[in-house]
Amino acid sequence: MKIGTWNVRSLYRAESLKAEARELVRYKLDVVGVRGVRWDKGGTVRAGDCDFFYGKGNENRQLGTGFFVHPRIVSAVKTVEFVSDRLSYVVLRGRWSNIIVVNVHAPSEEKSDEAKYSFYEELEQVFNQFPKYHMKMLLRDFNAKVGRENTFNPTIGQESLHQDSNDNGVRLVNLATSQNLVVKSTMFPHRNIHKYTWISPDGQTQNQIVHVLIDRRWHSSVLDVRRFRGADCDTDYYLVIAKVRERLAVGKQAAQKFDRQRFNLRKLNEPKDREQYQIEITNRFAALENSDDDEDVNRTWENIKENIQTSAKESLGLDEFKQNKPWFDEECLGFLDQTKRAKIQWIQDPSQSNVDNLNEVRREISRHFRDNKKAYLRSKIEELEKTVRSKTLRTCIGASVTLRRGTSLDVI
């Protein structure tokens, strides 16, 4: 199982939700805890090929956490709880014990001691509510630099990017010690470019401030923790992935075939079409009267159903499905690839020219996405106006509901 953690800075931009979902599917992740959602409400939404559970931010549209869950394991999700705008957790049904993944966004280093104390106190209260025998993982943007001090062994490892811990780092180690956790993100030997999780806008400063913690008794289940530079969703944080050797109790549901055929029942409102359907189905049922009375009841039902469907298809025809044309098209996907190439070029060579090129590409792409979204919504409004003038009340209500859904999360 692969579990990720990512500070996305904001999912309020037009392209951000689908861009991130696309990246997470590319890395074949099962669960990803994200921070910086910045939405003003909580709920669940379909994001690309993933289900996204999200909580609301604060009153200033800041903070907020969420979980991307891949459809192959969504049946293992027992509970998703959003405690505050900085703290949430998901409970996964494991094969031998449940797996609790806690996602937090700690106060930054410059915040007051009172804010930090309040946050860690709330986190400890939540941890104390969990059963002792379940596996507990902590995915955190701690804003904490964890050093290599020998006094903190064996809670931390000797593979941290930093030599000395800052104030948030000490608080993190104290929390891990009190809850019998280990900081696994400091225990795997990697090159430094695979350790730092945040980079400054000028490309000169790199820090390892996002960490993965786990129960000491389960620490051997984490096989590796490292960050990946290739994932991009217009943020200065990098995607951190932990490989976990555990199995989930995923429900094995039989694949169900969905019949996409729908008949054009609106033709029944026309006298001529209605009369033709009545004649067609009367003739077919007249032929059934000569059938054998000893025939199997299931076979009889199949004949009746087949005659009804054939009569409707020949006299009414099929109702064509409307294919929505969302504004996020193939051209937008090409723009995302262009951003990724510009960012990789900047990572490899953080010169001023590459910085300017990356910023220019981001501005151009944001402008393109905004224009696409506005044009899409404008066309939908015009379509609704035509429907109101020419259609029935029921059709108008359905069109307005579709427009309302289209202006919310599914076009963000």
mmCIF file of C-alpha atoms in Angstrom:
data_model
loop_
_atom_site.group_PDB
_atom_site.id
_atom_site.type_symbol
_atom_site.label_atom_id
_atom_site.label_comp_id
_atom_site.label_asym_id
_atom_site.label_seq_id
_atom_site.Cartn_x
_atom_site.Cartn_y
_atom_site.Cartn_z
ATOM 1 C CA MET A 1 0.000 0.000 0.000
ATOM 2 C CA LYS A 2 1.250 3.492 -0.869
ATOM 3 C CA ILE A 3 0.274 6.433 1.331
ATOM 4 C CA GLY A 4 1.166 9.998 0.389
ATOM 5 C CA THR A 5 1.176 13.400 2.058
ATOM 6 C CA TRP A 6 1.207 16.757 0.252
ATOM 7 C CA ASN A 7 0.735 20.417 1.109
ATOM 8 C CA VAL A 8 -1.035 21.694 -2.009
ATOM 9 C CA ARG A 9 -1.214 25.321 -0.791
ATOM 10 C CA SER A 10 -4.675 25.763 -2.304
ATOM 11 C CA LEU A 11 -7.351 23.780 -4.137
ATOM 12 C CA TYR A 12 -9.343 26.953 -4.780
ATOM 13 C CA ARG A 13 -7.662 27.644 -8.112
ATOM 14 C CA ALA A 14 -9.581 26.603 -11.207
ATOM 15 C CA GLU A 15 -7.316 23.747 -12.292
ATOM 16 C CA SER A 16 -5.907 22.526 -8.975
ATOM 17 C CA LEU A 17 -8.269 19.678 -8.012
ATOM 18 C CA LYS A 18 -8.067 17.799 -11.318
ATOM 19 C CA ALA A 19 -4.362 18.533 -11.682
ATOM 20 C CA GLU A 20 -3.562 16.967 -8.327
ATOM 21 C CA ALA A 21 -5.858 13.962 -8.847
ATOM 22 C CA ARG A 22 -4.090 13.335 -12.158
ATOM 23 C CA GLU A 23 -0.695 13.350 -10.440
ATOM 24 C CA LEU A 24 -1.791 11.004 -7.643
ATOM 25 C CA VAL A 25 -3.162 8.441 -10.085
ATOM 26 C CA ARG A 26 0.096 8.625 -12.029
ATOM 27 C CA TYR A 27 2.017 7.622 -8.885
ATOM 28 C CA LYS A 28 -0.483 4.798 -8.127
ATOM 29 C CA LEU A 29 -1.259 6.001 -4.605
ATOM 30 C CA ASP A 30 -3.965 4.467 -2.414
ATOM 31 C CA VAL A 31 -4.474 7.252 0.147
ATOM 32 C CA VAL A 32 -3.114 10.804 0.132
ATOM 33 C CA GLY A 33 -3.530 13.304 2.955
ATOM 34 C CA VAL A 34 -3.478 16.877 1.658
ATOM 35 C CA ARG A 35 -3.363 20.234 3.427
ATOM 36 C CA GLY A 36 -4.260 23.706 2.267
ATOM 37 C CA VAL A 37 -7.661 22.836 0.741
ATOM 38 C CA ARG A 38 -9.084 26.319 1.583
ATOM 39 C CA TRP A 39 -12.715 25.442 0.827
ATOM 40 C CA ASP A 40 -15.578 26.935 2.819
ATOM 41 C CA LYS A 41 -17.455 23.668 3.416
ATOM 42 C CA GLY A 42 -16.885 19.945 3.852
ATOM 43 C CA GLY A 43 -18.064 16.876 1.956
ATOM 44 C CA THR A 44 -17.092 14.357 -0.714
ATOM 45 C CA VAL A 45 -16.514 14.866 -4.417
ATOM 46 C CA ARG A 46 -15.282 12.811 -7.344
ATOM 47 C CA ALA A 47 -11.883 14.109 -8.469
ATOM 48 C CA GLY A 48 -10.659 12.445 -11.652
ATOM 49 C CA ASP A 49 -10.244 8.762 -10.827
ATOM 50 C CA CYS A 50 -10.248 9.331 -7.042
ATOM 51 C CA ASP A 51 -12.756 10.094 -4.292
ATOM 52 C CA PHE A 52 -11.872 13.247 -2.369
ATOM 53 C CA PHE A 53 -13.017 13.670 1.255
ATOM 54 C CA TYR A 54 -12.500 17.243 2.421
ATOM 55 C CA GLY A 55 -13.125 19.445 5.442
ATOM 56 C CA LYS A 56 -13.775 23.151 5.616
ATOM 57 C CA GLY A 57 -11.076 25.736 6.236
ATOM 58 C CA ASN A 58 -11.313 28.633 8.650
ATOM 59 C CA GLU A 59 -13.390 31.780 8.235
ATOM 60 C CA ASN A 60 -10.652 33.427 6.131
ATOM 61 C CA ARG A 61 -10.667 30.555 3.610
ATOM 62 C CA GLN A 62 -7.349 29.239 4.857
ATOM 63 C CA LEU A 63 -6.032 25.852 5.987
ATOM 64 C CA GLY A 64 -8.353 22.857 5.582
ATOM 65 C CA THR A 65 -7.378 19.211 5.125
ATOM 66 C CA GLY A 66 -8.582 16.332 2.967
ATOM 67 C CA PHE A 67 -7.992 12.776 1.768
ATOM 68 C CA PHE A 68 -7.764 11.420 -1.770
ATOM 69 C CA VAL A 69 -8.798 7.745 -1.798
ATOM 70 C CA HIS A 70 -8.409 5.475 -4.813
ATOM 71 C CA PRO A 71 -11.607 3.614 -5.870
ATOM 72 C CA ARG A 72 -9.925 0.235 -5.444
ATOM 73 C CA ILE A 73 -9.788 0.710 -1.646
ATOM 74 C CA VAL A 74 -12.703 3.072 -1.031
ATOM 75 C CA SER A 75 -14.759 0.137 0.307
ATOM 76 C CA ALA A 76 -12.200 -0.171 3.142
ATOM 77 C CA VAL A 77 -12.918 3.355 4.417
ATOM 78 C CA LYS A 78 -14.794 3.064 7.715
ATOM 79 C CA THR A 79 -14.706 6.657 8.991
ATOM 80 C CA VAL A 80 -13.458 10.056 7.885
ATOM 81 C CA GLU A 81 -13.433 12.635 10.658
ATOM 82 C CA PHE A 82 -12.507 16.318 10.393
ATOM 83 C CA VAL A 83 -11.715 17.504 13.901
ATOM 84 C CA SER A 84 -10.681 21.054 12.959
ATOM 85 C CA ASP A 85 -9.263 23.042 10.061
ATOM 86 C CA ARG A 86 -5.814 21.678 10.996
ATOM 87 C CA LEU A 87 -6.618 18.088 11.992
ATOM 88 C CA SER A 88 -8.434 15.130 10.404
ATOM 89 C CA TYR A 89 -8.150 11.356 10.210
ATOM 90 C CA VAL A 90 -9.431 8.400 8.186
ATOM 91 C CA VAL A 91 -9.961 4.865 9.526
ATOM 92 C CA LEU A 92 -9.245 2.057 7.038
ATOM 93 C CA ARG A 93 -10.439 -1.497 7.597
ATOM 94 C CA GLY A 94 -7.314 -3.655 7.610
ATOM 95 C CA ARG A 95 -7.002 -7.397 7.170
ATOM 96 C CA TRP A 96 -5.796 -7.907 10.764
ATOM 97 C CA SER A 97 -6.323 -4.507 12.391
ATOM 98 C CA ASN A 98 -7.606 -1.103 11.400
ATOM 99 C CA ILE A 99 -5.247 1.525 10.024
ATOM 100 C CA ILE A 100 -5.766 5.088 11.279
ATOM 101 C CA VAL A 101 -4.167 7.758 9.093
ATOM 102 C CA VAL A 102 -4.006 11.164 10.788
ATOM 103 C CA ASN A 103 -3.492 14.253 8.638
ATOM 104 C CA VAL A 104 -2.422 17.481 10.359
ATOM 105 C CA HIS A 105 -1.189 20.956 9.490
ATOM 106 C CA ALA A 106 0.901 22.235 12.409
ATOM 107 C CA PRO A 107 1.419 25.950 13.169
ATOM 108 C CA SER A 108 4.503 27.419 11.523
ATOM 109 C CA GLU A 109 7.683 28.270 13.422
ATOM 110 C CA GLU A 110 6.811 31.956 13.852
ATOM 111 C CA LYS A 111 3.415 31.260 15.500
ATOM 112 C CA SER A 112 2.996 31.999 19.191
ATOM 113 C CA ASP A 113 3.732 29.394 21.853
ATOM 114 C CA GLU A 114 0.082 29.538 22.896
ATOM 115 C CA ALA A 115 -1.106 28.538 19.395
ATOM 116 C CA LYS A 116 1.424 25.696 19.271
ATOM 117 C CA TYR A 117 0.475 24.441 22.740
ATOM 118 C CA SER A 118 -3.232 24.472 21.876
ATOM 119 C CA PHE A 119 -2.622 22.536 18.655
ATOM 120 C CA TYR A 120 -0.477 19.809 20.229
ATOM 121 C CA GLU A 121 -2.891 19.469 23.142
ATOM 122 C CA GLU A 122 -5.773 18.887 20.712
ATOM 123 C CA LEU A 123 -3.695 16.367 18.768
ATOM 124 C CA GLU A 124 -2.844 14.404 21.924
ATOM 125 C CA GLN A 125 -6.507 14.317 22.924
ATOM 126 C CA VAL A 126 -7.431 12.829 19.554
ATOM 127 C CA PHE A 127 -4.641 10.248 19.794
ATOM 128 C CA ASN A 128 -5.755 9.207 23.265
ATOM 129 C CA GLN A 129 -9.177 8.304 21.856
ATOM 130 C CA PHE A 130 -7.758 5.740 19.421
ATOM 131 C CA PRO A 131 -7.624 2.042 20.421
ATOM 132 C CA LYS A 132 -4.120 0.933 21.368
ATOM 133 C CA TYR A 133 -4.086 -2.143 19.117
ATOM 134 C CA HIS A 134 -4.783 -0.314 15.823
ATOM 135 C CA MET A 135 -2.006 0.903 13.547
ATOM 136 C CA LYS A 136 -1.695 4.692 13.706
ATOM 137 C CA MET A 137 0.150 6.759 11.115
ATOM 138 C CA LEU A 138 0.722 10.497 11.280
ATOM 139 C CA LEU A 139 1.124 12.472 8.047
ATOM 140 C CA ARG A 140 2.219 15.948 9.025
ATOM 141 C CA ASP A 141 3.261 19.265 7.717
ATOM 142 C CA PHE A 142 4.923 20.028 11.045
ATOM 143 C CA ASN A 143 6.935 22.975 9.815
ATOM 144 C CA ALA A 144 9.505 21.129 11.923
ATOM 145 C CA LYS A 145 13.192 20.530 11.284
ATOM 146 C CA VAL A 146 14.184 17.297 12.992
ATOM 147 C CA GLY A 147 17.913 16.999 13.601
ATOM 148 C CA ARG A 148 20.203 14.089 14.396
ATOM 149 C CA GLU A 149 20.673 14.615 18.131
ATOM 150 C CA ASN A 150 21.616 11.408 19.929
ATOM 151 C CA THR A 151 19.412 12.370 22.875
ATOM 152 C CA PHE A 152 16.332 11.804 20.706
ATOM 153 C CA ASN A 153 17.219 8.211 19.774
ATOM 154 C CA PRO A 154 15.504 5.829 19.098
ATOM 155 C CA THR A 155 12.507 8.067 18.305
ATOM 156 C CA ILE A 156 14.355 9.543 15.329
ATOM 157 C CA GLY A 157 16.906 8.172 12.876
ATOM 158 C CA GLN A 158 20.251 9.458 11.637
ATOM 159 C CA GLU A 159 19.133 10.133 8.045
ATOM 160 C CA SER A 160 17.495 13.522 8.563
ATOM 161 C CA LEU A 161 18.374 16.353 6.189
ATOM 162 C CA HIS A 162 19.128 18.690 9.132
ATOM 163 C CA GLN A 163 21.757 18.478 11.808
ATOM 164 C CA ASP A 164 19.882 20.361 14.554
ATOM 165 C CA SER A 165 16.198 20.527 15.479
ATOM 166 C CA ASN A 166 14.244 23.771 15.695
ATOM 167 C CA ASP A 167 11.472 24.535 18.207
ATOM 168 C CA ASN A 168 8.796 22.736 16.184
ATOM 169 C CA GLY A 169 11.164 19.808 15.746
ATOM 170 C CA VAL A 170 11.580 19.448 19.513
ATOM 171 C CA ARG A 171 7.811 19.594 19.990
ATOM 172 C CA LEU A 172 7.402 16.895 17.353
ATOM 173 C CA VAL A 173 9.901 14.589 19.051
ATOM 174 C CA ASN A 174 8.230 15.150 22.437
ATOM 175 C CA LEU A 175 4.852 14.231 20.945
ATOM 176 C CA ALA A 176 6.296 11.104 19.319
ATOM 177 C CA THR A 177 7.913 10.041 22.584
ATOM 178 C CA SER A 178 4.723 10.535 24.627
ATOM 179 C CA GLN A 179 2.600 8.604 22.106
ATOM 180 C CA ASN A 180 5.210 5.877 21.470
ATOM 181 C CA LEU A 181 5.731 6.882 17.839
ATOM 182 C CA VAL A 182 8.831 6.942 15.645
ATOM 183 C CA VAL A 183 9.693 9.471 12.937
ATOM 184 C CA LYS A 184 10.157 7.106 9.988
ATOM 185 C CA SER A 185 10.942 9.905 7.521
ATOM 186 C CA THR A 186 14.349 10.289 9.224
ATOM 187 C CA MET A 187 15.315 6.610 9.039
ATOM 188 C CA PHE A 188 15.855 5.830 5.353
ATOM 189 C CA PRO A 189 19.106 6.627 3.536
ATOM 190 C CA HIS A 190 18.431 8.699 0.433
ATOM 191 C CA ARG A 191 20.207 11.430 -1.450
ATOM 192 C CA ASN A 192 19.489 14.897 -0.101
ATOM 193 C CA ILE A 193 17.422 15.784 -3.174
ATOM 194 C CA HIS A 194 15.013 13.002 -2.122
ATOM 195 C CA LYS A 195 14.785 14.236 1.479
ATOM 196 C CA TYR A 196 13.819 17.897 1.400
ATOM 197 C CA THR A 197 10.084 18.523 1.160
ATOM 198 C CA TRP A 198 9.946 22.317 0.691
ATOM 199 C CA ILE A 199 11.931 24.698 -1.477
ATOM 200 C CA SER A 200 11.965 28.485 -1.331
ATOM 201 C CA PRO A 201 10.714 30.491 -4.339
ATOM 202 C CA ASP A 202 14.286 31.475 -5.262
ATOM 203 C CA GLY A 203 15.375 27.806 -5.207
ATOM 204 C CA GLN A 204 18.186 28.462 -2.717
ATOM 205 C CA THR A 205 16.714 27.067 0.521
ATOM 206 C CA GLN A 206 15.536 23.489 1.033
ATOM 207 C CA ASN A 207 14.010 22.088 4.227
ATOM 208 C CA GLN A 208 12.648 18.758 5.377
ATOM 209 C CA ILE A 209 9.541 19.866 7.281
ATOM 210 C CA VAL A 210 6.972 17.202 6.270
ATOM 211 C CA HIS A 211 7.273 13.935 8.210
ATOM 212 C CA VAL A 212 5.677 10.508 8.521
ATOM 213 C CA LEU A 213 5.275 8.917 11.964
ATOM 214 C CA ILE A 214 3.984 5.479 12.982
ATOM 215 C CA ASP A 215 3.447 3.372 16.096
ATOM 216 C CA ARG A 216 6.694 1.871 17.351
ATOM 217 C CA ARG A 217 5.185 -1.623 17.398
ATOM 218 C CA TRP A 218 4.271 -1.242 13.692
ATOM 219 C CA HIS A 219 7.423 0.561 12.552
ATOM 220 C CA SER A 220 8.694 -2.375 10.468
ATOM 221 C CA SER A 221 5.574 -2.120 8.278
ATOM 222 C CA VAL A 222 6.907 1.094 6.692
ATOM 223 C CA LEU A 223 9.334 0.010 3.979
ATOM 224 C CA ASP A 224 10.380 3.416 2.663
ATOM 225 C CA VAL A 225 9.667 7.157 2.883
ATOM 226 C CA ARG A 226 10.908 9.646 0.314
ATOM 227 C CA ARG A 227 9.758 12.668 -1.631
ATOM 228 C CA PHE A 228 9.199 12.872 -5.400
ATOM 229 C CA ARG A 229 10.136 15.906 -7.442
ATOM 230 C CA GLY A 230 8.167 15.038 -10.569
ATOM 231 C CA ALA A 231 4.696 15.574 -9.068
ATOM 232 C CA ASP A 232 3.455 19.121 -9.586
ATOM 233 C CA CYS A 233 0.299 21.053 -8.692
ATOM 234 C CA ASP A 234 1.716 24.588 -8.549
ATOM 235 C CA THR A 235 3.025 24.378 -4.972
ATOM 236 C CA ASP A 236 6.430 24.829 -3.366
ATOM 237 C CA TYR A 237 5.974 21.581 -1.390
ATOM 238 C CA TYR A 238 6.867 18.145 -2.738
ATOM 239 C CA LEU A 239 4.875 14.938 -2.651
ATOM 240 C CA VAL A 240 6.069 12.544 0.089
ATOM 241 C CA ILE A 241 5.218 8.841 -0.296
ATOM 242 C CA ALA A 242 5.431 6.071 2.300
ATOM 243 C CA LYS A 243 5.365 2.413 1.239
ATOM 244 C CA VAL A 244 3.485 0.381 3.841
ATOM 245 C CA ARG A 245 3.446 -3.405 4.067
ATOM 246 C CA GLU A 246 -0.161 -3.897 5.153
ATOM 247 C CA ARG A 247 -3.274 -5.288 3.509
ATOM 248 C CA LEU A 248 -6.725 -3.752 3.526
ATOM 249 C CA ALA A 249 -10.030 -5.599 3.796
ATOM 250 C CA VAL A 250 -11.344 -4.439 0.450
ATOM 251 C CA GLY A 251 -14.791 -5.683 -0.521
ATOM 252 C CA LYS A 252 -14.832 -7.882 -3.620
ATOM 253 C CA GLN A 253 -17.924 -6.772 -5.436
ATOM 254 C CA ALA A 254 -18.997 -8.503 -8.604
ATOM 255 C CA ALA A 255 -18.773 -6.354 -11.685
ATOM 256 C CA GLN A 256 -22.216 -5.244 -12.709
ATOM 257 C CA LYS A 257 -23.160 -4.520 -16.286
ATOM 258 C CA PHE A 258 -25.140 -1.336 -16.714
ATOM 259 C CA ASP A 259 -27.532 -1.190 -19.616
ATOM 260 C CA ARG A 260 -27.123 2.256 -21.147
ATOM 261 C CA GLN A 261 -30.196 1.926 -23.375
ATOM 262 C CA ARG A 262 -32.959 4.384 -22.586
ATOM 263 C CA PHE A 263 -36.039 4.829 -24.731
ATOM 264 C CA ASN A 264 -37.285 8.181 -25.944
ATOM 265 C CA LEU A 265 -40.444 8.242 -23.796
ATOM 266 C CA ARG A 266 -41.152 11.859 -24.741
ATOM 267 C CA LYS A 267 -42.612 10.556 -28.033
ATOM 268 C CA LEU A 268 -45.523 9.066 -26.070
ATOM 269 C CA ASN A 269 -46.837 12.615 -25.676
ATOM 270 C CA GLU A 270 -47.486 12.695 -29.432
ATOM 271 C CA PRO A 271 -50.767 10.961 -30.446
ATOM 272 C CA LYS A 272 -49.328 9.484 -33.643
ATOM 273 C CA ASP A 273 -46.279 7.934 -31.940
ATOM 274 C CA ARG A 274 -48.382 6.701 -29.019
ATOM 275 C CA GLU A 275 -50.818 4.980 -31.366
ATOM 276 C CA GLN A 276 -47.968 3.332 -33.268
ATOM 277 C CA TYR A 277 -46.501 1.981 -29.998
ATOM 278 C CA GLN A 278 -49.890 0.619 -28.924
ATOM 279 C CA ILE A 279 -50.357 -1.196 -32.236
ATOM 280 C CA GLU A 280 -46.807 -2.597 -32.115
ATOM 281 C CA ILE A 281 -47.039 -3.968 -28.594
ATOM 282 C CA THR A 282 -50.591 -5.315 -29.124
ATOM 283 C CA ASN A 283 -49.463 -7.378 -32.107
ATOM 284 C CA ARG A 284 -46.509 -8.797 -30.210
ATOM 285 C CA PHE A 285 -48.553 -9.760 -27.165
ATOM 286 C CA ALA A 286 -51.141 -11.387 -29.406
ATOM 287 C CA ALA A 287 -48.412 -13.745 -30.585
ATOM 288 C CA LEU A 288 -47.645 -14.684 -26.953
ATOM 289 C CA GLU A 289 -51.192 -15.963 -26.395
ATOM 290 C CA ASN A 290 -50.361 -19.024 -28.493
ATOM 291 C CA SER A 291 -47.395 -19.981 -26.302
ATOM 292 C CA ASP A 292 -47.302 -23.224 -24.345
ATOM 293 C CA ASP A 293 -48.895 -22.948 -20.877
ATOM 294 C CA ASP A 294 -46.326 -25.381 -19.458
ATOM 295 C CA GLU A 295 -43.432 -23.112 -20.417
ATOM 296 C CA ASP A 296 -41.004 -22.118 -17.656
ATOM 297 C CA VAL A 297 -42.012 -18.895 -15.874
ATOM 298 C CA ASN A 298 -38.529 -17.381 -16.298
ATOM 299 C CA ARG A 299 -38.631 -18.052 -20.020
ATOM 300 C CA THR A 300 -42.101 -16.470 -20.226
ATOM 301 C CA TRP A 301 -40.862 -13.350 -18.465
ATOM 302 C CA GLU A 302 -37.892 -13.063 -20.813
ATOM 303 C CA ASN A 303 -40.246 -13.204 -23.804
ATOM 304 C CA ILE A 304 -42.482 -10.473 -22.340
ATOM 305 C CA LYS A 305 -39.527 -8.217 -21.546
ATOM 306 C CA GLU A 306 -38.006 -8.730 -24.986
ATOM 307 C CA ASN A 307 -41.310 -7.848 -26.707
ATOM 308 C CA ILE A 308 -41.723 -4.658 -24.652
ATOM 309 C CA GLN A 309 -38.164 -3.534 -25.380
ATOM 310 C CA THR A 310 -38.402 -4.353 -29.095
ATOM 311 C CA SER A 311 -41.723 -2.530 -29.464
ATOM 312 C CA ALA A 312 -40.368 0.554 -27.693
ATOM 313 C CA LYS A 313 -37.157 0.544 -29.731
ATOM 314 C CA GLU A 314 -38.932 0.277 -33.093
ATOM 315 C CA SER A 315 -41.713 2.778 -32.394
ATOM 316 C CA LEU A 316 -40.062 5.268 -30.023
ATOM 317 C CA GLY A 317 -36.353 4.891 -30.673
ATOM 318 C CA LEU A 318 -33.506 5.405 -28.199
ATOM 319 C CA ASP A 319 -32.919 8.538 -26.174
ATOM 320 C CA GLU A 320 -29.430 9.862 -26.847
ATOM 321 C CA PHE A 321 -27.299 10.592 -23.795
ATOM 322 C CA LYS A 322 -26.062 14.123 -23.501
ATOM 323 C CA GLN A 323 -22.305 14.154 -23.322
ATOM 324 C CA ASN A 324 -21.191 17.023 -21.115
ATOM 325 C CA LYS A 325 -18.277 19.028 -22.453
ATOM 326 C CA PRO A 326 -16.422 20.232 -19.368
ATOM 327 C CA TRP A 327 -14.102 23.153 -19.731
ATOM 328 C CA PHE A 328 -11.077 21.106 -18.563
ATOM 329 C CA ASP A 329 -10.217 19.573 -21.933
ATOM 330 C CA GLU A 330 -7.176 18.018 -23.599
ATOM 331 C CA GLU A 331 -5.707 21.450 -24.237
ATOM 332 C CA CYS A 332 -5.736 22.136 -20.493
ATOM 333 C CA LEU A 333 -3.917 18.853 -19.869
ATOM 334 C CA GLY A 334 -1.256 19.972 -22.326
ATOM 335 C CA PHE A 335 -0.854 23.212 -20.381
ATOM 336 C CA LEU A 336 -0.310 21.236 -17.167
ATOM 337 C CA ASP A 337 2.462 19.274 -18.852
ATOM 338 C CA GLN A 338 4.006 22.562 -19.948
ATOM 339 C CA THR A 339 4.016 23.775 -16.335
ATOM 340 C CA LYS A 340 5.643 20.558 -15.180
ATOM 341 C CA ARG A 341 8.426 20.867 -17.739
ATOM 342 C CA ALA A 342 9.084 24.463 -16.703
ATOM 343 C CA LYS A 343 9.234 23.463 -13.034
ATOM 344 C CA ILE A 344 11.614 20.568 -13.651
ATOM 345 C CA GLN A 345 13.844 22.915 -15.624
ATOM 346 C CA TRP A 346 13.796 25.328 -12.685
ATOM 347 C CA ILE A 347 14.620 22.537 -10.193
ATOM 348 C CA GLN A 348 17.591 21.420 -12.241
ATOM 349 C CA ASP A 349 18.836 24.980 -12.759
ATOM 350 C CA PRO A 350 17.337 27.544 -10.312
ATOM 351 C CA SER A 351 18.574 30.537 -12.296
ATOM 352 C CA GLN A 352 16.650 33.792 -12.497
ATOM 353 C CA SER A 353 15.734 33.184 -16.131
ATOM 354 C CA ASN A 354 14.156 29.819 -15.270
ATOM 355 C CA VAL A 355 12.339 31.402 -12.310
ATOM 356 C CA ASP A 356 10.884 34.093 -14.587
ATOM 357 C CA ASN A 357 9.947 31.481 -17.191
ATOM 358 C CA LEU A 358 8.134 29.350 -14.590
ATOM 359 C CA ASN A 359 6.196 32.336 -13.229
ATOM 360 C CA GLU A 360 5.227 33.440 -16.728
ATOM 361 C CA VAL A 361 3.999 29.946 -17.638
ATOM 362 C CA ARG A 362 1.939 29.790 -14.437
ATOM 363 C CA ARG A 363 0.325 33.168 -15.102
ATOM 364 C CA GLU A 364 -0.486 32.261 -18.696
ATOM 365 C CA ILE A 365 -1.984 28.914 -17.732
ATOM 366 C CA SER A 366 -4.083 30.397 -14.914
ATOM 367 C CA ARG A 367 -5.428 32.985 -17.345
ATOM 368 C CA HIS A 368 -6.277 30.270 -19.880
ATOM 369 C CA PHE A 369 -8.082 28.152 -17.276
ATOM 370 C CA ARG A 370 -10.123 31.106 -16.020
ATOM 371 C CA ASP A 371 -11.156 32.050 -19.564
ATOM 372 C CA ASN A 372 -12.099 28.425 -20.365
ATOM 373 C CA LYS A 373 -14.204 28.116 -17.241
ATOM 374 C CA LYS A 374 -16.002 31.433 -17.851
ATOM 375 C CA ALA A 375 -16.771 30.486 -21.467
ATOM 376 C CA TYR A 376 -18.098 27.096 -20.356
ATOM 377 C CA LEU A 377 -20.372 28.589 -17.709
ATOM 378 C CA ARG A 378 -21.567 31.297 -20.127
ATOM 379 C CA SER A 379 -22.592 28.651 -22.672
ATOM 380 C CA LYS A 380 -24.421 26.678 -19.983
ATOM 381 C CA ILE A 381 -26.355 29.775 -18.898
ATOM 382 C CA GLU A 382 -27.347 30.498 -22.504
ATOM 383 C CA GLU A 383 -28.456 26.884 -22.908
ATOM 384 C CA LEU A 384 -30.574 27.167 -19.760
ATOM 385 C CA GLU A 385 -32.215 30.358 -21.037
ATOM 386 C CA LYS A 386 -33.224 28.606 -24.263
ATOM 387 C CA THR A 387 -34.580 25.663 -22.267
ATOM 388 C CA VAL A 388 -36.704 27.958 -20.101
ATOM 389 C CA ARG A 389 -38.313 29.508 -23.175
ATOM 390 C CA SER A 390 -39.095 26.304 -25.027
ATOM 391 C CA LYS A 391 -39.324 23.347 -22.629
ATOM 392 C CA THR A 392 -41.554 22.059 -19.863
ATOM 393 C CA LEU A 393 -41.172 22.981 -16.192
ATOM 394 C CA ARG A 394 -39.679 19.597 -15.307
ATOM 395 C CA THR A 395 -36.997 19.933 -17.982
ATOM 396 C CA CYS A 396 -36.159 23.455 -16.787
ATOM 397 C CA ILE A 397 -35.731 22.275 -13.201
ATOM 398 C CA GLY A 398 -33.411 19.467 -14.312
ATOM 399 C CA ALA A 399 -31.333 21.875 -16.400
ATOM 400 C CA SER A 400 -31.003 24.317 -13.488
ATOM 401 C CA VAL A 401 -29.879 21.534 -11.139
ATOM 402 C CA THR A 402 -27.250 20.464 -13.679
ATOM 403 C CA LEU A 403 -26.012 24.043 -13.976
ATOM 404 C CA ARG A 404 -25.816 24.422 -10.207
ATOM 405 C CA ARG A 405 -23.730 21.270 -9.941
ATOM 406 C CA GLY A 406 -21.539 22.399 -12.806
ATOM 407 C CA THR A 407 -20.711 25.684 -11.070
ATOM 408 C CA SER A 408 -19.518 23.945 -7.909
ATOM 409 C CA LEU A 409 -16.743 21.445 -7.269
ATOM 410 C CA ASP A 410 -16.938 19.398 -10.457
ATOM 411 C CA VAL A 411 -15.619 22.318 -12.520
ATOM 412 C CA ILE A 412 -13.080 23.581 -10.000
#
